[in-house]
Amino acid sequence: MTHSSSPAPHDGTVLQVCSLPASLDSALAAHHRTVRLTEQADPAAYLREHGDEVVAVVTRARTGVSHDLMDALPRLGAIVNFGVGYETTDVARARARGIEVSNTPDVLTDCVADLAVGALIDVMRRLSAADRYVRRGDWVPGGFPLTTKVSGKRVGILGLGRIGRAIARRLEGFDVELSYHSRTAANDVPYQYADSPRALAAGADVLVVAAAGGAGTRGLVSADVLEALGPHGFLVNIARGSVIDEPALVAALVGGGIAGAALDVFVDEPRVPPALLGLDTVVLLPHIASGTHETREAMGELAFQNLHRFMTEGALVTPVPAL
Ligand code: 8YV
């Protein structure tokens, strides 16, 4: 594992810019001069008066560090991200200023992959819908509709990174036919490579979106890709809402253009398109893929290790990949 090199330890303020799990919050306060920006009566005034004291920022996937905040911190040397996604921070801009960025990869891979498989089974076998059916008392007259078999189906994975690969490994146990699309074909997997998202969708019964968020993947699952998936196709998204053309997804779900979707992420969280709320063919989850005690503790520990090593040794543990 390579570490970014900032030779000297750092003496300065750690700026926490969002709420964080209690254990990470406490560790930051206990070991470093940490200021919570959200607790400042006038954050802008704080930044004007003390911005030059800040050497590190701790943030989370959905918050990131804005250009304005980065510009208000002339001595900033590191942005430590609680979460694997970091598209909310302009890494190129940070690196141009010599600011290193870390995230928390690997420690959440299992939970996100587990949830993806669970959501896939849920939406195809309509588990959540069946639970509501029983609770409503509809079983008395009976007649819950037949659903769709999971085992043996064709599954296309959009984005074969750590999480996409973990999902694929899990699905091998269901004897599915696996294909994938990434920017480049991998040479170490037995799965069929599709040279575009549309080709992937056209050859799949289920499209699983596991691609990183950000400008490079925005709207990658377009109306055209959804049409290729077709009226018997299912979609699972555990990545970022931005990867899908959300209005097109809503139209496909409402109009029967696809058979169903399991969604853990949305463009404007925590707001969910209202048209989806009444659909029994949609599984709606509140961005919980990494949301287990074990995984959030591990993410917090890794985020703290990054911050602590930067402050004491001048290097990060898990810097984000080079652009
Ligand atoms: C975050 C996520 O952990 O890690 C990510 O990129 O999307 C989540 O699992 C959660 O949003 C905390 O910010």
Coordinates of C-alpha atoms in Angstrom, one line a residue, residues 155-294:
V155 CA -26.9 -10.6 -14.1
G156 CA -25.0 -7.7 -15.4
I157 CA -22.8 -5.7 -13.0
L158 CA -22.0 -2.1 -13.9
G159 CA -18.7 -1.3 -12.3
L160 CA -16.5 -4.2 -11.4
G161 CA -14.5 -2.6 -8.7
R162 CA -14.0 -4.1 -5.2
I163 CA -17.8 -4.0 -4.4
G164 CA -18.8 -5.2 -7.9
R165 CA -16.5 -8.1 -7.6
A166 CA -17.8 -9.0 -4.2
I167 CA -21.3 -9.0 -5.5
A168 CA -20.3 -11.2 -8.4
R169 CA -18.6 -13.7 -6.1
R170 CA -21.8 -13.9 -4.0
L171 CA -24.0 -14.4 -7.0
E172 CA -21.9 -17.2 -8.3
G173 CA -23.6 -19.2 -5.6
F174 CA -26.9 -18.7 -7.4
D175 CA -25.6 -20.2 -10.6
V176 CA -26.3 -17.0 -12.4
E177 CA -24.7 -16.0 -15.8
L178 CA -22.5 -13.0 -14.9
S179 CA -21.4 -10.2 -17.2
Y180 CA -20.0 -6.8 -16.4
H181 CA -19.1 -3.4 -17.9
S182 CA -16.2 -1.2 -16.6
R183 CA -14.1 1.4 -18.4
T184 CA -11.6 -1.4 -19.2
A185 CA -12.0 -5.2 -19.4
A186 CA -10.5 -7.1 -16.5
N187 CA -8.1 -10.0 -17.2
D188 CA -8.7 -11.9 -13.9
V189 CA -12.4 -12.7 -13.9
P190 CA -14.4 -15.4 -15.7
Y191 CA -17.3 -13.1 -16.5
Q192 CA -18.4 -11.9 -19.9
Y193 CA -17.3 -8.3 -20.7
A194 CA -19.9 -6.0 -22.2
D195 CA -18.4 -3.0 -24.1
S196 CA -21.2 -0.6 -23.0
P197 CA -23.8 -0.1 -20.4
R198 CA -26.5 -0.6 -23.1
A199 CA -24.9 -3.9 -24.2
L200 CA -24.7 -5.0 -20.6
A201 CA -28.4 -4.3 -20.0
A202 CA -29.5 -5.9 -23.2
G203 CA -27.9 -9.2 -22.2
A204 CA -29.1 -9.2 -18.6
D205 CA -32.2 -10.0 -16.6
V206 CA -30.9 -8.0 -13.7
L207 CA -28.6 -4.9 -13.9
V208 CA -26.7 -4.2 -10.7
V209 CA -25.2 -0.7 -10.5
A210 CA -21.9 -0.8 -8.5
A211 CA -20.0 2.0 -10.3
A212 CA -18.4 4.9 -8.3
G213 CA -20.4 8.2 -8.3
G214 CA -19.1 11.5 -9.8
A215 CA -19.0 13.3 -13.1
G216 CA -17.6 10.4 -15.0
T217 CA -20.6 8.1 -14.4
R218 CA -23.4 10.7 -14.1
G219 CA -26.5 9.4 -16.0
L220 CA -24.6 6.3 -17.2
V221 CA -27.8 4.3 -16.9
S222 CA -29.8 6.3 -19.4
A223 CA -33.3 5.9 -20.7
D224 CA -31.8 4.0 -23.6
V225 CA -30.0 1.5 -21.2
L226 CA -33.3 1.1 -19.2
E227 CA -35.1 0.3 -22.5
A228 CA -32.4 -2.3 -23.3
L229 CA -33.0 -3.9 -19.9
G230 CA -36.6 -4.2 -20.8
P231 CA -40.0 -4.9 -19.2
H232 CA -38.9 -8.2 -17.7
G233 CA -35.6 -6.7 -16.4
F234 CA -34.8 -5.6 -12.8
L235 CA -32.4 -3.0 -11.6
V236 CA -30.4 -2.8 -8.3
N237 CA -28.5 0.4 -7.3
I238 CA -26.2 0.3 -4.3
A239 CA -23.8 2.9 -5.7
R240 CA -25.0 6.4 -6.2
G241 CA -28.2 7.9 -7.4
S242 CA -26.4 10.1 -9.9
V243 CA -25.3 7.0 -11.9
I244 CA -28.8 6.6 -13.1
D245 CA -31.0 9.1 -15.1
E246 CA -33.5 9.2 -12.2
P247 CA -36.5 10.7 -14.1
A248 CA -36.0 8.1 -16.8
L249 CA -35.9 5.4 -14.1
V250 CA -39.1 6.7 -12.5
A251 CA -40.8 6.7 -15.9
A252 CA -39.7 3.2 -16.6
L253 CA -40.9 1.9 -13.3
V254 CA -44.3 3.8 -13.4
G255 CA -44.8 2.8 -17.1
G256 CA -43.7 -0.8 -16.8
G257 CA -40.6 -0.2 -18.9
I258 CA -38.7 -2.3 -16.4
A259 CA -40.1 -5.0 -14.1
G260 CA -38.8 -3.5 -10.8
A261 CA -35.9 -1.9 -9.0
A262 CA -34.2 -2.1 -5.6
L263 CA -32.7 1.3 -4.7
D264 CA -30.5 2.2 -1.8
V265 CA -29.3 5.5 -3.2
F266 CA -31.0 8.5 -4.8
V267 CA -30.1 11.7 -6.5
D268 CA -31.4 14.0 -3.8
E269 CA -31.2 12.0 -0.6
P270 CA -33.1 11.8 1.7
R271 CA -35.8 12.9 -0.7
V272 CA -37.1 10.0 -2.9
P273 CA -39.2 10.6 -6.1
P274 CA -42.8 10.6 -4.8
A275 CA -44.0 8.5 -7.8
L276 CA -41.9 5.6 -6.4
L277 CA -43.5 5.6 -3.0
G278 CA -46.7 3.7 -4.0
L279 CA -45.0 1.1 -6.3
D280 CA -44.9 -2.4 -5.0
T281 CA -42.4 -3.3 -7.7
V282 CA -39.8 -1.0 -6.0
V283 CA -37.7 -1.7 -2.9
L284 CA -36.8 1.6 -1.3
L285 CA -33.9 1.7 1.2
P286 CA -32.4 4.7 3.0
H287 CA -28.7 4.4 1.9
I288 CA -28.0 1.6 4.4
A289 CA -25.6 -0.5 2.4
S290 CA -22.7 0.0 4.8
G291 CA -25.0 0.6 7.8
T292 CA -24.1 -2.1 10.2
H293 CA -22.5 -1.8 13.6
E294 CA -19.4 -3.7 12.6

